[in-house]
Amino acid sequence: MMFCYQCQETAKNTGCTVRGVCGKTEDTALLQDLLVFGLKGLAACALKAGKKADLADTGRFVAKALFATITNANFDNDRVSALIREALKRRDAIKASAGLALTSPDAAVWSADTQEEFMDKARTVGILATGDEDLRSLRELLTYGMKGIAAYADHAAVLGHEDPDIYSFLLKGLDATTRDMTAQEMVDLVMECGNTAVRAMALLDAANTGAYGDPEISRVNLGVRGNPGILVSGHDLKDFEEILKQTKGTGIDVYTHCEMLPANYYPAFKKYDHFVGNYGNAWWRQGEEFEQFGGPILMTTNCITPVKDSYRHRIFTSGMAGYPGVKHIPEPSDGSPKDFSEIIALARKCPAPVEIETGEIVGGFAHAQVMKLADKVVGAVKSGAIKRFVVMAGCDGRSKARGYFTEIAQSLPRDTVILTAGCAKFRYNKLALGDIGGIPRVLDAGQCNDSYSLAVIALKLKEVFGLKDINKLPISFDLGWYEQKAVAVLLALLALGVKHIRLGPTLPAFLSPNVAKVLVEKFDIMPTGSVQDDLAAIREGR
Ligand code: FSO
Ligand code: SF4
């Protein structure tokens, strides 16, 4: 039986046991468990070998492999199995070169050759293999935080930015989950995970802005043009750049979807006049939107949802994303750019996209752009024109309860500014919420990793107002979460000292009552409540 409770949509807010609500089959879930187990063994060996192992190279692989186990990233059993084999191969190579004779932990000594042996082992190493509920909760909280860090580290690595300390932490954290540690030791590691998440987001911020410039205020077209188009989703800006380059002058237009929307804010991409704008909404609506788009779609990362027959022949994956029966565009081993010619050839044969929306939205409020407006923003706070900021970053999802975020956005007093990042924004970024003296009431910093920008902005405000404590700022946190990158973002905010975060639409199922209690006592984390109660609390400064 599978057991997975890593995301917000887990069955009955307890755990998926038959098939994932996300569409993950039992086989895939078991193989992903085995991959994480294999990575723990690899980490344990690499740390034991110390200088005799190439920790950076190991860390780079571990980041990629962990990324593949994030919700809605990779449903392809063959690719997950290949990663398991590579983890074992790497582990054995380290053992041999360092002359290690390991008898424990189990993850470091296990081996198997066949797929059946894989499945047999997988049934014994999942989440429930940790009997103690609190230890299991802390191990999984740490693991999910590391999965989020791994995704961000991988994106940064693709752009040539790496931080050995991040890789070291991934190895340390994985190794720690193989040993009996005290609750306090685990809590300390979870906090270290939060600090590392800050580093990973800062690294990715430097990678993205270094390559593509600082995001700037931008009006993003929501309509379509009459040419055939390619729709790019996920988070990988390098793939997006490559698609733009390879389609230049072909008469094919390019559109962003979901978390690729912030590509519209980068100066380096604006110079392409065949980059038309954004098509559609958050990831969970892709079934209908990909059908309507009519042309090829590239999923560069999560979130890919079960692929419908109607567009199966025109959807592609790249990077760590994967789906059985869907063509994957590989990364050439010689470092040359990915070859998207098959997608481009298909686009030529497809009709122009069907228009599903018109108009424009405004975004591009990452830290550098907000700093340029700092005088205006600080002036508005001092004059009382802006009374409060509400950080509503994170993820969107299928749950009807997420209508809460739309209602909150609509009902907040008109002297409130919403700071957002991640796909959570699609619950309110197309509402006419107006502006305050020219400052839009929804400031979108970018992708979920650009929550880093929101933290930089908060720290800057703290400095400007001469405050010692970030929690004394007129900022409330009302976050929506879905998958493990949001766990990393949450841990990052906690590590930065942010308290009183509201988290919804439900608290994570992987928090045991005792672990949840620690988070409540230490950080005053609370679940989102009714719209009325939460609005009243936000108005009162909580
Ligand atoms: Fe959304 Fe999916 Fe970016 Fe997540 S697209 S849910 S937080 O992957 O990573 O925000
Ligand atoms: Fe269930 Fe979420 Fe795990 Fe998918 S990722 S199996 S929906 S808990």
XYZ file of C-alpha atoms and ligand atoms in Angstrom:
560
model
C 0.000 0.000 0.000
C 1.232 3.512 -0.776
C 1.181 6.256 1.812
C 1.811 9.878 0.893
C 0.808 12.983 2.796
C 3.293 15.491 1.475
C 0.872 17.978 -0.077
C -2.149 19.998 0.968
C -4.541 17.954 -1.148
C -3.746 14.648 0.521
C -6.823 12.438 0.844
C -9.088 13.401 3.790
C -6.205 15.588 4.996
C -4.700 12.370 6.321
C -2.854 10.548 3.537
C -3.275 9.096 0.043
C -3.274 5.315 0.314
C -4.783 3.951 -2.882
C -3.912 6.532 -5.500
C -2.828 10.114 -5.118
C -5.405 12.857 -5.398
C -2.711 14.312 -7.705
C -2.982 11.227 -9.925
C 0.166 9.521 -8.598
C -0.236 5.748 -8.857
C 0.812 3.326 -6.137
C 3.819 2.185 -8.215
C 5.068 5.714 -8.708
C 4.548 6.567 -5.040
C 6.509 3.473 -3.962
C 9.320 4.179 -6.400
C 9.544 7.768 -5.167
C 9.775 6.479 -1.594
C 12.566 4.171 -2.694
C 14.354 7.004 -4.461
C 14.304 9.127 -1.300
C 15.581 6.082 0.623
C 18.352 5.591 -1.950
C 19.333 9.244 -1.599
C 19.571 8.833 2.160
C 22.026 5.959 1.664
C 24.003 8.003 -0.829
C 24.119 10.953 1.577
C 25.213 8.741 4.485
C 28.068 7.282 2.415
C 29.140 10.613 0.973
C 29.344 12.177 4.433
C 31.275 9.217 5.807
C 33.705 9.368 2.887
C 34.199 13.110 3.538
C 36.879 14.591 1.299
C 37.170 11.327 -0.610
C 33.717 11.926 -2.109
C 32.850 14.719 -4.502
C 30.262 16.352 -2.263
C 29.314 19.065 -4.766
C 28.680 16.551 -7.528
C 26.752 14.315 -5.144
C 24.745 17.261 -3.859
C 23.907 18.361 -7.398
C 22.543 14.907 -8.198
C 20.665 14.700 -4.890
C 18.980 18.045 -5.613
C 17.803 16.880 -9.028
C 16.543 13.562 -7.700
C 14.701 15.095 -4.739
C 13.129 17.597 -7.131
C 11.689 14.663 -9.112
C 9.731 13.565 -6.022
C 7.921 16.879 -5.509
C 4.160 16.819 -5.974
C 3.145 16.975 -9.647
C 6.704 16.878 -10.951
C 7.427 13.402 -12.253
C 4.950 10.564 -12.741
C 7.227 8.534 -15.029
C 8.246 5.230 -13.390
C 11.079 4.639 -15.850
C 12.687 7.974 -15.074
C 12.250 7.523 -11.304
C 13.725 3.999 -11.555
C 16.691 5.356 -13.508
C 17.304 7.870 -10.719
C 17.194 5.074 -8.122
C 19.773 3.118 -10.126
C 21.982 6.151 -10.405
C 21.741 6.794 -6.649
C 22.850 3.214 -5.963
C 25.644 3.419 -8.518
C 26.944 6.655 -7.083
C 26.725 5.317 -3.548
C 28.655 2.169 -4.467
C 31.290 4.161 -6.317
C 31.838 6.333 -3.232
C 31.992 3.249 -1.012
C 34.577 1.656 -3.257
C 36.743 4.718 -3.721
C 36.718 5.594 -0.013
C 37.123 1.956 1.078
C 33.998 2.128 3.227
C 32.682 -1.059 4.763
C 29.240 0.022 5.824
C 26.877 -2.000 7.887
C 24.452 0.780 8.744
C 22.253 2.654 8.211
C 19.999 0.369 6.217
C 19.711 2.921 3.414
C 23.472 2.745 2.865
C 23.758 -1.028 2.567
C 20.636 -1.941 0.627
C 20.922 -3.039 -2.983
C 18.745 -4.654 -5.646
C 18.919 -5.389 -9.322
C 15.464 -5.954 -10.660
C 12.317 -3.874 -10.755
C 10.533 -6.521 -8.610
C 13.246 -6.220 -5.978
C 12.817 -2.470 -6.147
C 9.117 -2.789 -5.442
C 9.687 -5.280 -2.599
C 12.140 -2.957 -0.932
C 9.977 0.098 -1.610
C 7.136 -1.404 0.417
C 9.346 -1.380 3.514
C 10.930 2.055 3.378
C 8.073 4.554 3.046
C 6.975 7.246 5.438
C 5.243 4.806 7.777
C 8.509 2.922 8.330
C 9.119 5.470 11.097
C 6.816 4.210 13.833
C 6.913 7.149 16.223
C 4.405 9.731 15.036
C 6.359 12.782 16.175
C 9.711 11.611 14.836
C 7.990 10.744 11.551
C 6.422 14.188 11.455
C 9.749 15.947 12.037
C 11.562 13.733 9.522
C 8.973 14.441 6.862
C 8.817 18.175 7.623
C 12.589 18.256 7.161
C 12.439 16.108 4.011
C 9.737 18.257 2.400
C 11.624 21.439 3.229
C 14.675 19.878 1.576
C 12.652 18.925 -1.496
C 11.697 22.578 -1.919
C 15.304 23.691 -1.433
C 16.394 21.045 -3.947
C 14.039 22.443 -6.589
C 15.330 25.980 -6.112
C 18.967 24.829 -6.016
C 18.451 22.920 -9.255
C 16.954 25.956 -10.999
C 19.913 28.058 -9.857
C 22.393 25.360 -10.967
C 20.861 25.327 -14.448
C 21.863 29.006 -14.639
C 25.367 28.264 -13.346
C 24.834 29.357 -9.733
C 25.675 26.844 -7.019
C 26.282 27.033 -3.292
C 28.189 24.101 -1.776
C 26.660 24.825 1.635
C 23.191 24.144 0.248
C 24.304 20.810 -1.171
C 26.030 19.960 2.121
C 22.849 20.666 4.008
C 20.842 18.366 1.747
C 23.291 15.548 2.466
C 23.328 16.299 6.187
C 19.551 16.474 6.415
C 18.991 13.256 4.480
C 21.578 11.459 6.577
C 19.935 12.762 9.761
C 16.646 11.101 8.823
C 18.355 7.685 8.948
C 19.340 8.014 12.583
C 17.568 8.305 15.893
C 17.749 11.891 16.945
C 16.114 13.718 19.787
C 13.119 15.896 19.027
C 15.218 18.979 19.855
C 17.955 17.926 17.435
C 15.327 17.464 14.744
C 13.702 20.838 15.481
C 17.159 22.447 15.204
C 17.646 20.777 11.830
C 14.250 21.990 10.654
C 15.325 25.536 11.548
C 18.613 25.030 9.723
C 16.504 23.884 6.799
C 14.671 27.232 6.945
C 17.968 29.135 6.892
C 19.130 27.040 3.958
C 15.852 27.733 2.166
C 16.597 31.471 2.497
C 20.035 30.840 0.963
C 18.534 28.780 -1.852
C 15.974 31.440 -2.710
C 18.656 34.155 -2.564
C 20.848 32.041 -4.851
C 18.034 31.582 -7.350
C 17.194 35.280 -7.171
C 20.810 36.098 -8.041
C 20.773 33.504 -10.830
C 17.534 34.778 -12.377
C 18.269 38.480 -12.085
C 21.906 37.942 -13.122
C 20.807 36.222 -16.305
C 17.646 38.143 -17.175
C 17.806 41.476 -15.313
C 15.693 42.793 -12.457
C 11.951 42.264 -12.895
C 10.248 45.578 -13.612
C 6.667 46.854 -13.523
C 4.988 45.258 -16.512
C 1.584 45.095 -18.103
C 0.917 41.520 -19.159
C -1.419 40.793 -22.050
C -3.982 38.064 -21.356
C -5.360 37.792 -24.880
C -4.055 35.914 -27.904
C -2.901 36.711 -31.439
C -3.679 34.931 -34.680
C -0.396 32.987 -35.038
C 0.236 29.441 -33.859
C 1.660 29.457 -30.363
C 3.680 27.508 -27.803
C 2.614 27.577 -24.161
C 5.354 27.268 -21.523
C 4.511 26.335 -17.925
C 6.498 25.470 -14.791
C 9.325 27.494 -13.298
C 12.407 27.071 -15.521
C 13.393 30.442 -16.987
C 16.330 28.962 -18.914
C 13.995 26.706 -20.885
C 11.753 29.691 -21.473
C 14.659 31.715 -22.841
C 15.658 28.860 -25.138
C 12.108 28.534 -26.501
C 12.066 32.271 -27.234
C 15.418 32.089 -29.012
C 14.536 29.046 -31.067
C 11.154 30.447 -32.168
C 12.471 33.894 -33.104
C 11.515 34.751 -36.672
C 9.462 31.575 -37.162
C 6.037 33.237 -37.001
C 5.229 31.238 -33.875
C 4.141 33.088 -30.752
C 5.090 32.197 -27.184
C 2.851 32.414 -24.111
C 3.441 31.784 -20.410
C 1.220 29.690 -18.165
C 0.859 29.601 -14.355
C 4.238 30.002 -12.607
C 5.885 31.060 -15.881
C 3.775 34.265 -15.801
C 6.602 36.212 -14.066
C 8.790 35.691 -17.176
C 6.761 38.633 -18.502
C 8.471 40.865 -15.935
C 12.107 40.250 -16.995
C 13.766 42.797 -19.315
C 15.674 40.078 -21.195
C 12.461 38.437 -22.382
C 10.592 41.622 -23.276
C 12.790 42.215 -26.281
C 11.164 39.289 -28.125
C 8.123 40.600 -29.955
C 6.724 37.100 -30.464
C 6.394 36.797 -26.653
C 2.696 37.641 -26.445
C 1.729 37.356 -22.782
C 0.107 34.917 -20.370
C -2.520 32.293 -21.146
C -4.739 30.849 -18.447
C -4.533 30.497 -14.708
C -3.081 28.329 -11.962
C -1.787 24.785 -12.571
C -4.940 22.920 -11.516
C -6.945 24.386 -14.387
C -4.529 23.088 -17.024
C -6.841 20.249 -18.147
C -9.324 22.650 -19.750
C -6.824 25.371 -20.605
C -4.340 23.108 -22.403
C -7.227 21.641 -24.344
C -8.317 25.123 -25.431
C -4.841 26.385 -26.219
C -4.659 24.121 -29.252
C -0.868 24.234 -29.714
C 2.118 22.545 -28.053
C 2.749 22.927 -24.345
C 6.077 22.601 -22.550
C 5.994 21.681 -18.837
C 9.399 22.683 -17.545
C 8.731 21.552 -13.947
C 5.789 20.932 -11.665
C 2.869 21.262 -11.648
C 1.818 18.745 -14.320
C -1.558 17.111 -13.738
C -2.895 13.884 -15.296
C -2.596 14.389 -19.039
C -5.823 14.217 -21.056
C -5.958 12.344 -24.341
C -7.113 15.526 -26.062
C -3.641 17.132 -25.746
C -1.404 14.146 -24.961
C 0.174 14.371 -28.441
C 1.129 18.026 -27.980
C 2.457 18.242 -24.417
C 6.181 17.856 -23.647
C 8.245 17.813 -20.457
C 11.770 19.011 -19.695
C 14.074 19.121 -16.666
C 12.884 16.977 -13.774
C 9.270 16.936 -14.982
C 7.969 13.720 -16.485
C 4.787 11.908 -17.366
C 4.404 8.426 -18.890
C 3.710 8.536 -22.611
C 4.641 12.229 -22.828
C 7.719 13.157 -24.876
C 10.609 14.390 -22.721
C 13.089 16.906 -24.140
C 16.449 15.840 -22.727
C 19.340 17.975 -21.586
C 22.260 17.408 -23.975
C 25.258 16.009 -22.079
C 27.698 18.252 -23.970
C 26.185 21.414 -22.455
C 24.609 22.588 -25.713
C 21.092 24.071 -25.556
C 18.063 21.802 -25.421
C 16.619 21.117 -28.842
C 12.993 22.249 -28.984
C 12.666 21.767 -32.750
C 10.053 19.021 -32.407
C 7.814 21.366 -30.411
C 8.354 24.146 -32.945
C 7.583 21.840 -35.899
C 4.381 20.742 -34.185
C 3.362 24.347 -33.468
C 3.485 25.108 -37.195
C 0.785 22.501 -37.777
C -1.486 23.693 -34.958
C -4.177 26.365 -35.041
C -3.767 29.679 -33.207
C -4.815 29.541 -29.544
C -8.467 29.989 -28.629
C -8.887 33.210 -26.662
C -10.146 32.557 -23.133
C -9.485 35.974 -21.625
C -8.682 39.510 -22.682
C -7.191 42.500 -20.936
C -4.036 42.966 -18.936
C -2.634 42.441 -15.484
C 0.227 44.272 -13.803
C 3.172 42.639 -12.050
C 6.927 42.785 -11.640
C 7.270 43.988 -8.053
C 10.353 42.054 -7.033
C 12.689 43.657 -4.524
C 14.708 45.882 -6.913
C 11.555 47.396 -8.417
C 9.957 47.950 -5.008
C 13.174 49.592 -3.777
C 12.869 52.042 -6.667
C 9.413 52.893 -5.347
C 10.600 52.880 -1.743
C 10.124 56.611 -1.174
C 6.577 56.439 -2.483
C 5.744 53.319 -0.442
C 7.298 54.650 2.765
C 5.551 58.001 2.211
C 2.218 56.244 1.795
C 2.762 54.296 5.025
C 3.794 57.430 6.917
C 0.831 59.408 5.627
C -1.542 56.581 6.540
C -2.590 56.005 2.912
C -1.271 52.444 3.311
C -2.248 51.044 6.706
C -1.249 47.453 6.209
C 0.470 44.962 3.950
C -0.859 41.436 3.709
C 1.507 38.792 2.340
C -0.681 36.341 0.444
C 2.021 34.281 -1.234
C 2.203 30.555 -1.875
C 0.198 28.149 -3.961
C -3.197 27.761 -5.478
C -5.010 24.438 -5.581
C -8.246 22.698 -6.442
C -9.958 22.973 -3.076
C -13.119 25.093 -3.013
C -11.982 26.355 0.368
C -9.347 28.400 -1.459
C -12.140 30.788 -2.419
C -11.237 32.139 1.033
C -8.213 33.899 -0.486
C -10.340 35.572 -3.175
C -12.808 36.752 -0.548
C -10.071 38.063 1.715
C -8.495 39.968 -1.204
C -11.864 41.451 -2.161
C -12.807 42.408 1.374
C -9.557 43.863 2.717
C -9.852 47.569 3.478
C -8.860 49.802 0.564
C -5.837 51.057 2.477
C -4.296 47.562 2.402
C -1.703 46.332 -0.093
C -1.354 42.629 -0.933
C 2.185 41.323 -1.469
C 2.168 38.117 -3.450
C 4.373 35.513 -5.119
C 3.710 32.005 -6.405
C 0.597 30.673 -8.078
C -1.570 31.682 -5.076
C -1.995 35.007 -6.900
C -4.357 33.532 -9.464
C -7.094 33.648 -6.825
C -7.122 37.461 -6.958
C -4.692 38.946 -9.493
C -7.398 39.588 -12.059
C -9.747 41.408 -9.677
C -10.065 45.160 -10.095
C -8.633 46.067 -6.676
C -7.328 49.479 -7.761
C -4.307 51.316 -6.443
C -3.231 53.606 -3.635
C -1.774 56.808 -5.074
C -0.424 54.882 -8.063
C 0.778 51.855 -6.054
C -1.261 48.825 -7.189
C -3.064 47.046 -4.352
C -1.675 43.692 -5.510
C 2.109 43.705 -5.847
C 3.244 40.507 -7.537
C 6.924 39.743 -6.946
C 6.969 36.647 -9.173
C 7.268 32.883 -8.717
C 6.995 31.076 -5.375
C 10.787 31.378 -4.964
C 10.390 35.146 -5.291
C 8.856 35.053 -1.823
C 12.488 35.866 -1.145
C 11.775 39.308 -2.589
C 8.917 39.762 -0.135
C 11.277 38.940 2.728
C 13.859 41.437 1.382
C 11.135 44.091 1.148
C 9.959 43.376 4.713
C 13.523 43.565 6.031
C 14.025 46.869 4.206
C 10.839 48.310 5.699
C 11.999 47.167 9.113
C 15.242 49.086 8.589
C 13.530 52.206 7.219
C 11.141 52.342 10.166
C 13.962 51.654 12.625
C 12.300 48.560 14.074
C 14.139 45.801 15.889
C 11.545 43.115 15.234
C 10.109 42.215 11.826
C 6.843 41.370 13.582
C 6.364 45.011 14.579
C 5.832 45.972 10.933
C 2.276 46.548 9.712
C 2.391 43.232 7.816
C 0.108 40.212 8.180
C 0.900 36.829 6.631
C -1.971 34.854 5.109
C -0.351 32.054 3.116
C -1.811 29.341 0.924
C 0.297 26.214 0.603
C 0.148 23.174 -1.632
C 3.424 21.398 -2.214
C 6.906 21.139 -0.795
C 8.385 24.342 -2.184
C 5.813 26.113 -0.067
C 7.101 24.133 2.919
C 10.590 25.477 2.180
C 9.200 29.021 1.881
C 7.336 28.644 5.179
C 10.451 27.370 6.975
C 12.419 30.264 5.446
C 9.964 32.792 6.877
C 10.137 31.134 10.295
C 13.928 31.201 10.143
C 13.747 34.936 9.394
C 11.799 35.378 12.602
C 8.330 35.912 11.133
C 5.564 35.029 13.580
C 1.764 34.835 13.515
C 1.541 33.279 10.034
C -1.904 32.149 8.954
C -1.644 29.015 6.832
C -4.402 27.499 4.755
C -6.621 26.164 3.550
C -5.602 23.402 6.007
C -2.586 22.781 8.193
C -0.262 20.065 6.813
C -1.384 16.503 7.535
C 2.252 15.610 8.192
C 2.331 17.761 11.314
C 1.585 15.502 14.276
C -0.373 17.170 17.088
C 2.815 17.550 19.126
C 4.869 19.001 16.289
C 2.009 21.353 15.380
C 1.945 22.415 19.045
C 5.654 23.273 18.944
C 5.100 25.425 15.833
C 2.154 27.160 17.442
C 3.998 27.833 20.694
C 7.248 28.917 19.079
C 5.906 30.826 16.070
C 2.215 31.366 16.700
C 1.359 29.673 13.385
C -2.379 29.345 12.943
C -4.752 27.833 10.429
C -6.795 30.190 8.281
C -10.241 30.667 9.808
C -13.421 32.224 8.539
C -13.059 35.199 6.197
C -14.816 37.447 8.709
C -12.700 36.437 11.682
C -9.444 36.661 9.768
C -10.326 40.031 8.269
C -11.118 41.369 11.712
C -7.825 40.020 13.044
C -5.854 41.496 10.118
C -7.535 44.884 10.702
C -6.503 44.721 14.339
C -2.935 44.107 13.273
C -2.690 40.351 13.735
Fe 2.420 26.757 -7.772
Fe 2.871 24.150 -8.386
Fe 5.452 27.542 -7.624
Fe 4.256 25.100 -6.277
S 2.910 25.873 -9.700
S 2.083 24.950 -6.631
S 4.462 26.374 -4.534
O 4.553 24.134 -7.860
O 5.924 25.893 -6.855
O 3.725 28.049 -6.972
Fe -1.550 12.556 -2.269
Fe -0.346 14.921 -2.461
Fe 1.082 12.695 -2.184
Fe -0.205 13.238 -4.469
S 1.522 14.357 -3.566
S -0.112 11.271 -3.426
S -2.085 14.199 -3.671
S -0.314 13.567 -0.696
